[in-house]
Coordinates of C-alpha atoms and ligand atoms in Angstrom, one line a residue:
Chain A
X27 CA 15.9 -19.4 -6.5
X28 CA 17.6 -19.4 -3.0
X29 CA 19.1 -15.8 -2.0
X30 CA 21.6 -15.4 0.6
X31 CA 20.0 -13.6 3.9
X32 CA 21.5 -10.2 4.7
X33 CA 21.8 -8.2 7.4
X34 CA 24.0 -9.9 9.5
X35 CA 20.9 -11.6 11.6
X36 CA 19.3 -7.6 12.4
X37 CA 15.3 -8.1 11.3
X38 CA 13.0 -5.0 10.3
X39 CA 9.9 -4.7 12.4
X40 CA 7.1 -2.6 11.8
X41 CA 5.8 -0.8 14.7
X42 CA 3.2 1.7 13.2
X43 CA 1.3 3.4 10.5
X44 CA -0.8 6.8 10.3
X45 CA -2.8 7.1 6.8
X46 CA -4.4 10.4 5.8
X47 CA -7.6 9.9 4.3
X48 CA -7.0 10.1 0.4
X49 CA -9.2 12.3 -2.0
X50 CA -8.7 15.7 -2.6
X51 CA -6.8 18.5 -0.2
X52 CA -6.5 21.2 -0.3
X53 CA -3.2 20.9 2.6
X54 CA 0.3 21.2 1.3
X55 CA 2.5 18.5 1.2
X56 CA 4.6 18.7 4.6
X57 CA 0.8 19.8 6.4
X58 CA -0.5 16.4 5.0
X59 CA 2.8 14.6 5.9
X60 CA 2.1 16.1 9.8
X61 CA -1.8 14.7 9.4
X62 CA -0.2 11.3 8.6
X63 CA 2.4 11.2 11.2
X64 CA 0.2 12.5 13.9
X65 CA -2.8 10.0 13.3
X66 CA 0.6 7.3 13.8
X67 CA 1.6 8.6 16.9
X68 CA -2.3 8.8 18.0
X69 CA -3.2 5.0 17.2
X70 CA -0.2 3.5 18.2
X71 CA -1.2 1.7 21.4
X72 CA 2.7 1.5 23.1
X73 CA 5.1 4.5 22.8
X74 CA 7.0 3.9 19.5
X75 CA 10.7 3.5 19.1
X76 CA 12.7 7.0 18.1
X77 CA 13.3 7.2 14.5
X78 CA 17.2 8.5 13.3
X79 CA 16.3 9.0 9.8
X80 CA 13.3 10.1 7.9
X81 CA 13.1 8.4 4.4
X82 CA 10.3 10.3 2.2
X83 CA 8.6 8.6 -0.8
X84 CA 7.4 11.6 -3.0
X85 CA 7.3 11.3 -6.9
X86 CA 6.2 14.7 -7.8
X87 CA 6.8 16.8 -5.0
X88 CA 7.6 20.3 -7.2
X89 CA 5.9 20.0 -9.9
X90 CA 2.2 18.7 -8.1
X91 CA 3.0 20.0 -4.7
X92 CA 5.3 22.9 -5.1
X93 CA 7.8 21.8 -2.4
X94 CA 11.4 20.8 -3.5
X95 CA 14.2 19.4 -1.2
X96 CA 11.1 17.8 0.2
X97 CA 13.6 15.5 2.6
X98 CA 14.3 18.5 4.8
X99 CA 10.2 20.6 4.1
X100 CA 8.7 17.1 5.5
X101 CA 11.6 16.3 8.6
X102 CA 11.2 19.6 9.7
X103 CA 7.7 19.9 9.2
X104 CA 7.1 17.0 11.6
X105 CA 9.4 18.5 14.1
X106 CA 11.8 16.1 13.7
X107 CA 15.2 19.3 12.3
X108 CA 18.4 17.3 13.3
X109 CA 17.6 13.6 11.9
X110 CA 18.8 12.4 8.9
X111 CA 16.3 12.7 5.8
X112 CA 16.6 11.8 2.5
X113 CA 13.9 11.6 -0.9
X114 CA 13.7 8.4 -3.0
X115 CA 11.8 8.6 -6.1
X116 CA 10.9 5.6 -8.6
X117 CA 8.3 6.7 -9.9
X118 CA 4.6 5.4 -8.7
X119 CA 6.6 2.5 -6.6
X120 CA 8.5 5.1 -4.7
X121 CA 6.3 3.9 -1.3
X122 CA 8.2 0.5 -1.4
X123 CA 11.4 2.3 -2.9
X124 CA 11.4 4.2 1.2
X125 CA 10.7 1.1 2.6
X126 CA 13.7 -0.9 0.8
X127 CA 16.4 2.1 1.9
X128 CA 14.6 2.2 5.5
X129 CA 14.9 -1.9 5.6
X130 CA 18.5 -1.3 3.9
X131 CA 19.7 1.8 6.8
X132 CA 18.7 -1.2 9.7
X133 CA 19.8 -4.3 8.7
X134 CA 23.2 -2.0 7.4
X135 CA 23.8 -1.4 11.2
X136 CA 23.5 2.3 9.9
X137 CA 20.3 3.3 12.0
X138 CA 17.9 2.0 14.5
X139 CA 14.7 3.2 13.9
X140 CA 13.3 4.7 10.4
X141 CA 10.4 7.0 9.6
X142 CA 9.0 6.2 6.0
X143 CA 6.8 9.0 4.9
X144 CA 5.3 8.7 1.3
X145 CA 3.4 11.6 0.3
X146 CA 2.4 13.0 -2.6
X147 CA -0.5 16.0 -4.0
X148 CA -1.5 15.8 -7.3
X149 CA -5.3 17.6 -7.7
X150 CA -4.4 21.3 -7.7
X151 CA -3.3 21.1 -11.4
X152 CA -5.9 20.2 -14.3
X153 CA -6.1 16.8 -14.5
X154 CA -4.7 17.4 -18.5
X155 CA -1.5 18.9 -17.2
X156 CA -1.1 16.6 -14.1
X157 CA -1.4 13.5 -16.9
X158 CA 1.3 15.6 -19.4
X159 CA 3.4 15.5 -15.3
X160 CA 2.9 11.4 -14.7
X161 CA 3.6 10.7 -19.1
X162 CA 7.1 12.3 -18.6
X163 CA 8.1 8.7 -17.1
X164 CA 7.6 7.6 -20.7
X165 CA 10.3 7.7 -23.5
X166 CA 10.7 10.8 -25.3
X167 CA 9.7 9.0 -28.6
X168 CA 6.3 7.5 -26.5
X169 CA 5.7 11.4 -25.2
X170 CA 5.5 13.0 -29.2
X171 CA 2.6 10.7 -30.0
X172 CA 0.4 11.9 -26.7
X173 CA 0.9 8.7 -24.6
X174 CA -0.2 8.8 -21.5
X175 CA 0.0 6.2 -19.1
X176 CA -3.5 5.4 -19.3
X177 CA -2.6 4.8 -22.9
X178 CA 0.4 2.7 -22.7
X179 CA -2.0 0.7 -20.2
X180 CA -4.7 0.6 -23.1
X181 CA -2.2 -1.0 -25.7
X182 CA -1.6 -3.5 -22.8
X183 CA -5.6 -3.8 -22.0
X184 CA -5.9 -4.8 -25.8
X185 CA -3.5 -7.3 -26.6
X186 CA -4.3 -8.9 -23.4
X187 CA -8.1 -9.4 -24.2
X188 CA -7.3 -10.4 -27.6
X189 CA -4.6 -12.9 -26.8
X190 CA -6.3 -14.4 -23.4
X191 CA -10.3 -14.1 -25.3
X192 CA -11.4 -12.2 -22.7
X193 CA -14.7 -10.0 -22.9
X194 CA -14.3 -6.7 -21.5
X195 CA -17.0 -6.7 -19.5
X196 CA -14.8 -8.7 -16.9
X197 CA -12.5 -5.6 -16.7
X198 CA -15.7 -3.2 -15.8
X199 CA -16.0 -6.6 -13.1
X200 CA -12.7 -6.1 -11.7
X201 CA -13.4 -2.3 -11.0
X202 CA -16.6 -3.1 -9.7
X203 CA -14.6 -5.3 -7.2
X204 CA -12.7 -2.6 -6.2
X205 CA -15.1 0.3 -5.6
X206 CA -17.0 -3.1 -3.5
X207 CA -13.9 -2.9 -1.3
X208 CA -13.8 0.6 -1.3
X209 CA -16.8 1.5 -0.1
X210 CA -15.5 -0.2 3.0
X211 CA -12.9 2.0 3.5
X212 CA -13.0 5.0 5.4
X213 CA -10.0 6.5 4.0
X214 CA -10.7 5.7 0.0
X215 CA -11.1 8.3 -2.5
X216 CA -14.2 6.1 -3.7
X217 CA -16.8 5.1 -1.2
X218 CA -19.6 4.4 -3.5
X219 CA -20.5 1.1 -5.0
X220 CA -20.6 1.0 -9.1
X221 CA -22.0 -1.4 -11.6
X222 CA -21.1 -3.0 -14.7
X223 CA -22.8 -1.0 -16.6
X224 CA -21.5 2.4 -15.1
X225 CA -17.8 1.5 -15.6
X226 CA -18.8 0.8 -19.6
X227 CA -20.7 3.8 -19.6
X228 CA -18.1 6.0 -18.2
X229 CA -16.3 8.8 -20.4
X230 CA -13.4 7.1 -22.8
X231 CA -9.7 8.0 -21.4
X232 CA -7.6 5.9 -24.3
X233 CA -9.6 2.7 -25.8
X234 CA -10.7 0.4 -24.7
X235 CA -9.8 1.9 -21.1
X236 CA -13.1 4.3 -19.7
X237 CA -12.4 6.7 -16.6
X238 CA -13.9 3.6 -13.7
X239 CA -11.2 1.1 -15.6
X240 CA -8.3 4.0 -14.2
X241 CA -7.0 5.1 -10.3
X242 CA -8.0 8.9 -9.8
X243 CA -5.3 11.2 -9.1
X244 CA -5.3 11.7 -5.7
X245 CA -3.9 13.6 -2.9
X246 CA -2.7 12.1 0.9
X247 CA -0.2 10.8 2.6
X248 CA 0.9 7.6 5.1
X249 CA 3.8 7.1 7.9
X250 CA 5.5 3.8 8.4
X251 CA 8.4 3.1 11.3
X252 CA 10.1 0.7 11.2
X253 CA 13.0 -0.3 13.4
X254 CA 15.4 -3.4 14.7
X255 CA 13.5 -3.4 18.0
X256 CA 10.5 -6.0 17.6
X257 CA 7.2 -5.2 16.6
X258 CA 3.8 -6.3 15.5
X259 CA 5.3 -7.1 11.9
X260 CA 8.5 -8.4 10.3
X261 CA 9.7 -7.2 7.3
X262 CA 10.1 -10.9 6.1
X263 CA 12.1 -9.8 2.7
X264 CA 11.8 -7.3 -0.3
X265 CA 12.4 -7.7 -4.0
X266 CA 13.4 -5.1 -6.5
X267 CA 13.7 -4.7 -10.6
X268 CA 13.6 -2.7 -13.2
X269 CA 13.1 -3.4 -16.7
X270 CA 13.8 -1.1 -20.3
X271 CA 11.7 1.9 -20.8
X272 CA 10.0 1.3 -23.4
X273 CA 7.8 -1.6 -24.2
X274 CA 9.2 -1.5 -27.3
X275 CA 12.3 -2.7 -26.4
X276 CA 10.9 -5.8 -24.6
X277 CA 10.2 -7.1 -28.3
X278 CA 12.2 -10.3 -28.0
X279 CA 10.0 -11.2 -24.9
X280 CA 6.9 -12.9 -25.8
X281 CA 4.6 -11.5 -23.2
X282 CA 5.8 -7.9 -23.9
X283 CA 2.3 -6.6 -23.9
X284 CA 0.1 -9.1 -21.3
X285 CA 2.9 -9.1 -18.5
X286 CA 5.5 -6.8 -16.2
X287 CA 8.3 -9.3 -15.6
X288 CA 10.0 -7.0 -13.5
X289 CA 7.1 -8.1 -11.1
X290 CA 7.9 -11.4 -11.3
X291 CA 11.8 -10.9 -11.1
X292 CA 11.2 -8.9 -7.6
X293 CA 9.0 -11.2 -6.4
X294 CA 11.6 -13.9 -7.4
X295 CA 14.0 -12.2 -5.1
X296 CA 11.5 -11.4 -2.7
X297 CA 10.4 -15.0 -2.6
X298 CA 14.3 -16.0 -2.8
X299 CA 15.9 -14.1 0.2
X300 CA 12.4 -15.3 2.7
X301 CA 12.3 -18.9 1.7
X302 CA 8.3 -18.4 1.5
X303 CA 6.3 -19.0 -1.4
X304 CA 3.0 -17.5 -3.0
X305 CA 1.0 -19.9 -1.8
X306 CA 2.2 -19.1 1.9
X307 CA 0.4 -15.2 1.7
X308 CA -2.4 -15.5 3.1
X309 CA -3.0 -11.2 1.9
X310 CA -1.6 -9.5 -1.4
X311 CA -2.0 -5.8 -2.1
X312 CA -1.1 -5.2 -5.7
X313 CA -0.8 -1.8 -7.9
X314 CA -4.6 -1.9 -9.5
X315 CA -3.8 1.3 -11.2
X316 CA -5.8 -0.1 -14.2
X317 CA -8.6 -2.5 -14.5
X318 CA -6.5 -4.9 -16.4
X319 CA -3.5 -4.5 -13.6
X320 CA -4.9 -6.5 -10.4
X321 CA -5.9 -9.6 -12.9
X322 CA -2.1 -9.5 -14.7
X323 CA -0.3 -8.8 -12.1
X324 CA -1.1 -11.9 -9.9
X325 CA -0.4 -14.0 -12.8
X326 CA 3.3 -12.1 -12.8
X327 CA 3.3 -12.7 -8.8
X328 CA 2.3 -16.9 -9.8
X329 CA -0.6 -17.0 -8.0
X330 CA -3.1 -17.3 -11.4
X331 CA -2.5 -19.2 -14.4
X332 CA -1.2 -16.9 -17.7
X333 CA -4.9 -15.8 -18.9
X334 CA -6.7 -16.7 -15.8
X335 CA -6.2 -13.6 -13.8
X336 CA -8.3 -11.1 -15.0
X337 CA -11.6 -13.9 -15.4
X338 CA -10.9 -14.7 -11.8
X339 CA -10.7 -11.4 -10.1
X340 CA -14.0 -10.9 -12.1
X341 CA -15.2 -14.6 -10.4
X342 CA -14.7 -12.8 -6.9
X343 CA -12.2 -15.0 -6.0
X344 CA -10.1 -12.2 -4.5
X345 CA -12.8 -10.3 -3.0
X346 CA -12.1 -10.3 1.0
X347 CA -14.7 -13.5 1.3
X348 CA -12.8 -15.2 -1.8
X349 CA -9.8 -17.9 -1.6
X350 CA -6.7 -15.0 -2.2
X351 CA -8.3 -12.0 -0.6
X352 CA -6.4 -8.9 -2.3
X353 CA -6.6 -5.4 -2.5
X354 CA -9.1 -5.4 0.1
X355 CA -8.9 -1.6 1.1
X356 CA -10.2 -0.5 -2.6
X357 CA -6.8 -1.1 -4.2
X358 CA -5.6 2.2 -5.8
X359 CA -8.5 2.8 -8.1
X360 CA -11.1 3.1 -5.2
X361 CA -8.5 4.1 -2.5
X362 CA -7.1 6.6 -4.8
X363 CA -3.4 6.7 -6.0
X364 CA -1.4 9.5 -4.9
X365 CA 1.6 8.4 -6.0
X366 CA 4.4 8.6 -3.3
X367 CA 2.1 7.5 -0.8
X368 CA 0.6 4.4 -2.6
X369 CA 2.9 1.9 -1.6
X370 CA 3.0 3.1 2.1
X371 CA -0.9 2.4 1.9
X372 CA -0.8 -0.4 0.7
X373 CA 2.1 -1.4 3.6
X374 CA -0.6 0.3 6.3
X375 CA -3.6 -2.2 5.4
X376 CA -1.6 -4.9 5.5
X377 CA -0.6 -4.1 9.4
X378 CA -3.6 -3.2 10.3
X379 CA -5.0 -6.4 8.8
X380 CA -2.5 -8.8 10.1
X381 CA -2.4 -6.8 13.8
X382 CA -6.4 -7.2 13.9
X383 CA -6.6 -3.3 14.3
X384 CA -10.3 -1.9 15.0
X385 CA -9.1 0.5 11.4
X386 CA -10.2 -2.4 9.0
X387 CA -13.1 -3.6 11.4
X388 CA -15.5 -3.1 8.1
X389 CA -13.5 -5.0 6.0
X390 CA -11.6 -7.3 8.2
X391 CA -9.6 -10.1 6.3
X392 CA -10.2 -12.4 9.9
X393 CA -13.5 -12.1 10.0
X394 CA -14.3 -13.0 6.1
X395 CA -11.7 -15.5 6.5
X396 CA -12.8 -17.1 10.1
X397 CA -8.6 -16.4 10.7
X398 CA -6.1 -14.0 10.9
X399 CA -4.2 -13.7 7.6
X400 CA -0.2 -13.8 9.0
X401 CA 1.7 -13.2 5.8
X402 CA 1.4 -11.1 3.0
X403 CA 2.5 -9.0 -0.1
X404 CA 2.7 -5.8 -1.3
X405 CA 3.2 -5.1 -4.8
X406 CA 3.9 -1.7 -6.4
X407 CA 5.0 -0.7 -9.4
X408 CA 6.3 2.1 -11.0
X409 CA 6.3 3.9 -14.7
X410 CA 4.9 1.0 -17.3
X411 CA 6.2 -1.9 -15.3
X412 CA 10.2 -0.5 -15.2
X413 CA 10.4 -0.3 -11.6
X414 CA 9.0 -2.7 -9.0
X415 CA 8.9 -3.5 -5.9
X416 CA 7.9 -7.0 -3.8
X417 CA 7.4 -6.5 0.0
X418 CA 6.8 -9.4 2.1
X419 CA 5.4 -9.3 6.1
X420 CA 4.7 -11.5 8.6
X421 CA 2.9 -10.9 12.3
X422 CA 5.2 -11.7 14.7
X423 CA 2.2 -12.3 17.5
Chain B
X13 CA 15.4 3.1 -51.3
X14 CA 13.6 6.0 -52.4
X15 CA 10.3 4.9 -50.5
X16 CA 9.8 7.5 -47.4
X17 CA 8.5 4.4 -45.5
X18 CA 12.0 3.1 -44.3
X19 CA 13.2 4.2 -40.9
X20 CA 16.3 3.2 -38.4
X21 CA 16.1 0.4 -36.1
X22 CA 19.3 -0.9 -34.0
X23 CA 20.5 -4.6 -34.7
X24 CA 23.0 -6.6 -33.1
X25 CA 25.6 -8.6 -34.6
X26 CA 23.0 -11.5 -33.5
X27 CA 20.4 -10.4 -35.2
X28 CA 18.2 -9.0 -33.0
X29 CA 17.0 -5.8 -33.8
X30 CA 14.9 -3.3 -31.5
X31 CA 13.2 0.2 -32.1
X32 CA 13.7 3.1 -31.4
X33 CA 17.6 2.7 -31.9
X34 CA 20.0 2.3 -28.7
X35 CA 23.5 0.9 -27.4
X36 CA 22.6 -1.9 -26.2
X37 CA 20.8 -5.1 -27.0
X38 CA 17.9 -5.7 -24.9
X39 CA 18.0 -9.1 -25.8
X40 CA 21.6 -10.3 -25.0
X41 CA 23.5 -7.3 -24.6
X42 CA 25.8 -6.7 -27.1
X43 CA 26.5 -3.6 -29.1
X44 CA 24.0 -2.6 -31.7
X45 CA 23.8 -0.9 -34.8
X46 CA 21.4 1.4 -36.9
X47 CA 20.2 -0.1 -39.7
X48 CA 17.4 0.9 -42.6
X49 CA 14.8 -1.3 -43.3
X50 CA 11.1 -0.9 -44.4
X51 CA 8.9 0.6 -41.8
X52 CA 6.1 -2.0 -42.7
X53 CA 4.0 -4.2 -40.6
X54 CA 1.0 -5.3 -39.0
X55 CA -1.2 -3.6 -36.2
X56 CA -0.6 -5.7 -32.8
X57 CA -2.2 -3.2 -30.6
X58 CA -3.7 0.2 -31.0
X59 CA -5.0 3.1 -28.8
X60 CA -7.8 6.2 -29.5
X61 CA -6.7 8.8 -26.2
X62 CA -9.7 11.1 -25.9
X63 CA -7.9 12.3 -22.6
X64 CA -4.2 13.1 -24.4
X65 CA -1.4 15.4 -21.9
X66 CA -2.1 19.2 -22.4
X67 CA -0.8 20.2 -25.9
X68 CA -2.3 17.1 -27.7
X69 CA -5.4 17.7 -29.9
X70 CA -8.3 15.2 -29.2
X71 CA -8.5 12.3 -29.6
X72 CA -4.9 11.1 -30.9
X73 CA -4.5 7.6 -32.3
X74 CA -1.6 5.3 -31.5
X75 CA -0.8 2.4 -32.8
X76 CA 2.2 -0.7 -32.0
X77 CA 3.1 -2.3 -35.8
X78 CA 4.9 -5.3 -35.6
X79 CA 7.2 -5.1 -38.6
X80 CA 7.6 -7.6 -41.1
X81 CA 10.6 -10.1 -40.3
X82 CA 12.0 -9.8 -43.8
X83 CA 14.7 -12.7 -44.2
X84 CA 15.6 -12.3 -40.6
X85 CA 13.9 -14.7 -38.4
X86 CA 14.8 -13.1 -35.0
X87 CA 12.2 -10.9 -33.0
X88 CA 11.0 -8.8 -35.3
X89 CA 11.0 -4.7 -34.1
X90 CA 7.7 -3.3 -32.3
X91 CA 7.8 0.4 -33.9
X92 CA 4.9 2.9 -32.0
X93 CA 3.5 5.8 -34.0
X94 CA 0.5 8.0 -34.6
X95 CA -1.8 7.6 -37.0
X96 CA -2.7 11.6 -38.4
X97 CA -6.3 10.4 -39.6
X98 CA -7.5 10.0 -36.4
X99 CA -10.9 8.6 -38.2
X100 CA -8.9 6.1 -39.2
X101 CA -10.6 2.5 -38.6
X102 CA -7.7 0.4 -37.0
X103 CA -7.9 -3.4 -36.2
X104 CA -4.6 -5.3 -34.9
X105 CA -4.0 -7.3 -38.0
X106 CA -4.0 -4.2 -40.4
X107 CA -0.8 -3.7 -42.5
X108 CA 0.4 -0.2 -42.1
X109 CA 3.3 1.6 -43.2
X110 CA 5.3 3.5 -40.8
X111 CA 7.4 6.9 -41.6
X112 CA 9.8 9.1 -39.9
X113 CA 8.6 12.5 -39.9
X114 CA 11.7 13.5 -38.1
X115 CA 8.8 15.3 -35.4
X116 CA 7.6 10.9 -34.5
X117 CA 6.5 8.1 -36.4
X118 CA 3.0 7.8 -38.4
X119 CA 1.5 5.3 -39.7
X120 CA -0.8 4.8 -42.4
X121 CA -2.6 1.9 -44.3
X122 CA -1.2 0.3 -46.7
Ligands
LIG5 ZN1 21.3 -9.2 -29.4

């Protein structure tokens, strides 16, 4: 599929990125969103360019955070009264949905230089209530029988194990792969190493899922700017789609339960508009917000064979050493998830990986490799696979 | 047409047919319809939640039937429900009859 550019030949750069460790606060939303912005302004080795409009990613900001009209809370919060500032939401993809309007308000001609703030607090409330919060992006139908999105994920987890013959003991692998990665990350949630045998021990959540096979519910919060002026990163293209609510109205489509096509139609675009293909990234980040999730969703992205993905994360052939490094920050089940915020992280390591910053020394994709990865992906999704998003970059240097 | 295992599902002059009902057909798009038919089918997938949203007893079990195609050949409907015997033993593959209890759907074995 070839895409027509847009934008009139104006590029998105990205110039910097200030990530709050993620865990539990106990900070409000707009404090946290301050952290993020000042640890931006503090690495950022050249003075950055002036944003004109603050674009902030926050799912949940009321109900976890207790902040509404969170646009104007965060803008002013960051000392920035005057700009422009607006909220997208689209559900656990909102990082990339601020990214898309920010890429959208430069290449338009409409502004210069954006700030992308995703934040997002989600620990004060008991973790039953802040699941009942996160299932109301289900169907009304789904919510009466107690779905969560854990469980949804389950019914996925299933059918693909069954239809693939897949033991699940290569899920517990694929978690283990990620706390491996974690533990390497200053700023993860999870900086401890676990075993096999502790993700299959760990407490049931909705069968066969355990609690290591799911991303925590986190708090934190990460700055992006981006601007037409050139920087350390282009914004090569993005790719967008949604798809029906329900998984049970995806019937007709033979991979309803083992696959998010909406991945694979944003990544189409994504892929489209650039000209590049998957095997031109040299780095993905993808939503690992389940153990099943890194394996499926680089099948979606065509990078793995239908089957293949969730046996060859286990393999450790996306570990930061393997042939398609991914996820090499802990992904969102060590890193933590806090749901505005996630796709903005997941933005952040791949500039600081691609700029050779001293952040990722621990886990740096150039020294595993023996060469600076130059382009990559992030992949973010949001509710059950009904709203995702495909970023691509590319260093500029 | 007595049996209380028959519940609504939306069809499209096509044939396809998709649950729960709405306008549209997800498969090509056209308008849909409700129609009855017999909520019964066979297990594809299934859940046990021991960590359901505040309000749900523990654990809750959940289960996607695949209903049975009848005489129409085209994508049969996925129907979710609860089974109410959460001892229940479930393996995809089980038959199970689906009813509307006007509050959601439950299944049981046949
Ligand atoms: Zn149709």
């Amino acid at each position: 599929m070839v895409l027509p550019p847009f934008g009139g030949g104006v590029d998105t750069y990205l110039h910097g990125v200030g990530h709050t460790p993620f865990g539990r606060h106990t900070a409000r939303l707009d404090t946290l969103a301050i952290e993020a912005f000042e640890r931006m302004h503090g690495e950022a080795e050249e003075a950055l360019p002036e944003p004109g409009h603050v674009v902030v990613s926050s799912q949940f900001p009321g109900e976890y955070g207790g902040v509404e009209n969170a646009a104007a809370a965060v803008t002013d919060g960051l000392g920035l009264a005057g700009l422009a500032a607006t909220r997208v939401e689209s559900g656990p993809s909102s990082g990339l949905a601020a990214l898309e309007i920010a890429d959208a308000l430069i290449r338009s001609g409409a502004r210069d230089t954006v700030l992308v703030v995703g934040v997002e607090t989600m620990t004060r409330l008991p973790a039953a209530m802040a699941n009942q919060v996160l299932a109301r992006m289900a169907t009304l139908e789904e919510r009466k029988l107690g779905l969560t999105m854990a469980a949804q994920v389950a019914l996925m987890t299933r059918a693909y194990l069954e239809e693939h013959g897949i033991e699940r003991e290569l899920l517990a692998d694929c978690a283990v792969k990620a706390h491996a990665h974690g533990l390497q990350n200053p700023l993860a949630q999870f900086r401890k190493a676990v075993t096999r045998d502790e993700v299959l021990a760990s407490g049931p959540v909705a069968d066969p899922l355990r609690l290591y096979d799911c991303a925590p519910l986190s708090d934190g919060a990460v700055c992006l700017l981006v601007s037409r002026e050139k920087g350390p990163l282009r914004l090569g293209a993005m790719g967008h789609a949604t798809d029906h609510l329900s998984i049970t109205h995806r019937n007709h489509d033979a991979r309803t339960l083992t696959s998010f096509r909406a991945t694979t139609r944003a990544a189409e675009e994504a892929f489209g508009r650039s000209g590049w293909s998957v095997e031109d990234i040299d780095l993905i980040e993808t939503h690992d917000a389940f153990s099943l999730l890194e394996g499926m969703n680089l099948e979606d992205l065509g990078l793995f064979e239908r089957g293949a993905g969730v046996r060859t994360v286990a393999e450790g052939e996306t570990a930061v050493t393997g042939k398609h490094p991914t996820n090499v920050g802990g992904g969102l089940k060590a890193r933590g998830h806090p749901v505005g915020a996630t796709g903005c992280a997941q933005v952040a390591e791949l500039f600081w990986q691609l700029t050779g910053h001293a952040e990722v020394e621990a886990r740096s994709v150039e020294r595993a490799q023996g060469k600076r990865p130059k382009k990559a992906l992030a992949h973010n999704i949001g509710g059950l696979g009904n709203n995702i998003h495909v970023a691509l970059l590319e260093a500029t240097a | 047409m007595t049996s209380p295992h028959m519940i609504t599902v939306s069809r499209c002059d096509d044939g396809h047919r998709t649950h729960p009902v709405r306008r549209d057909c997800p498969a090509c798009g056209a308008d849909m319809h409700p129609v009855v038919i017999e909520g019964k089918g066979t297990v594809i997938t299934w859940t046990r939640i021991e960590r359901p949203p505040e309000g749900f007893k523990t654990p809750q079990l959940v289960v996607l039937v695949r209903l049975e195609a009848e005489r129409e050949e085209k994508d049969p409907p996925v129907v979710l429900a609860a089974v109410a015997d959460t001892t229940t033993k479930v393996e995809c593959g089980n038959v199970m009859l689906i009813r509307d209890t006007q509050e959601r759907y439950e299944a049981e074995p046949l």
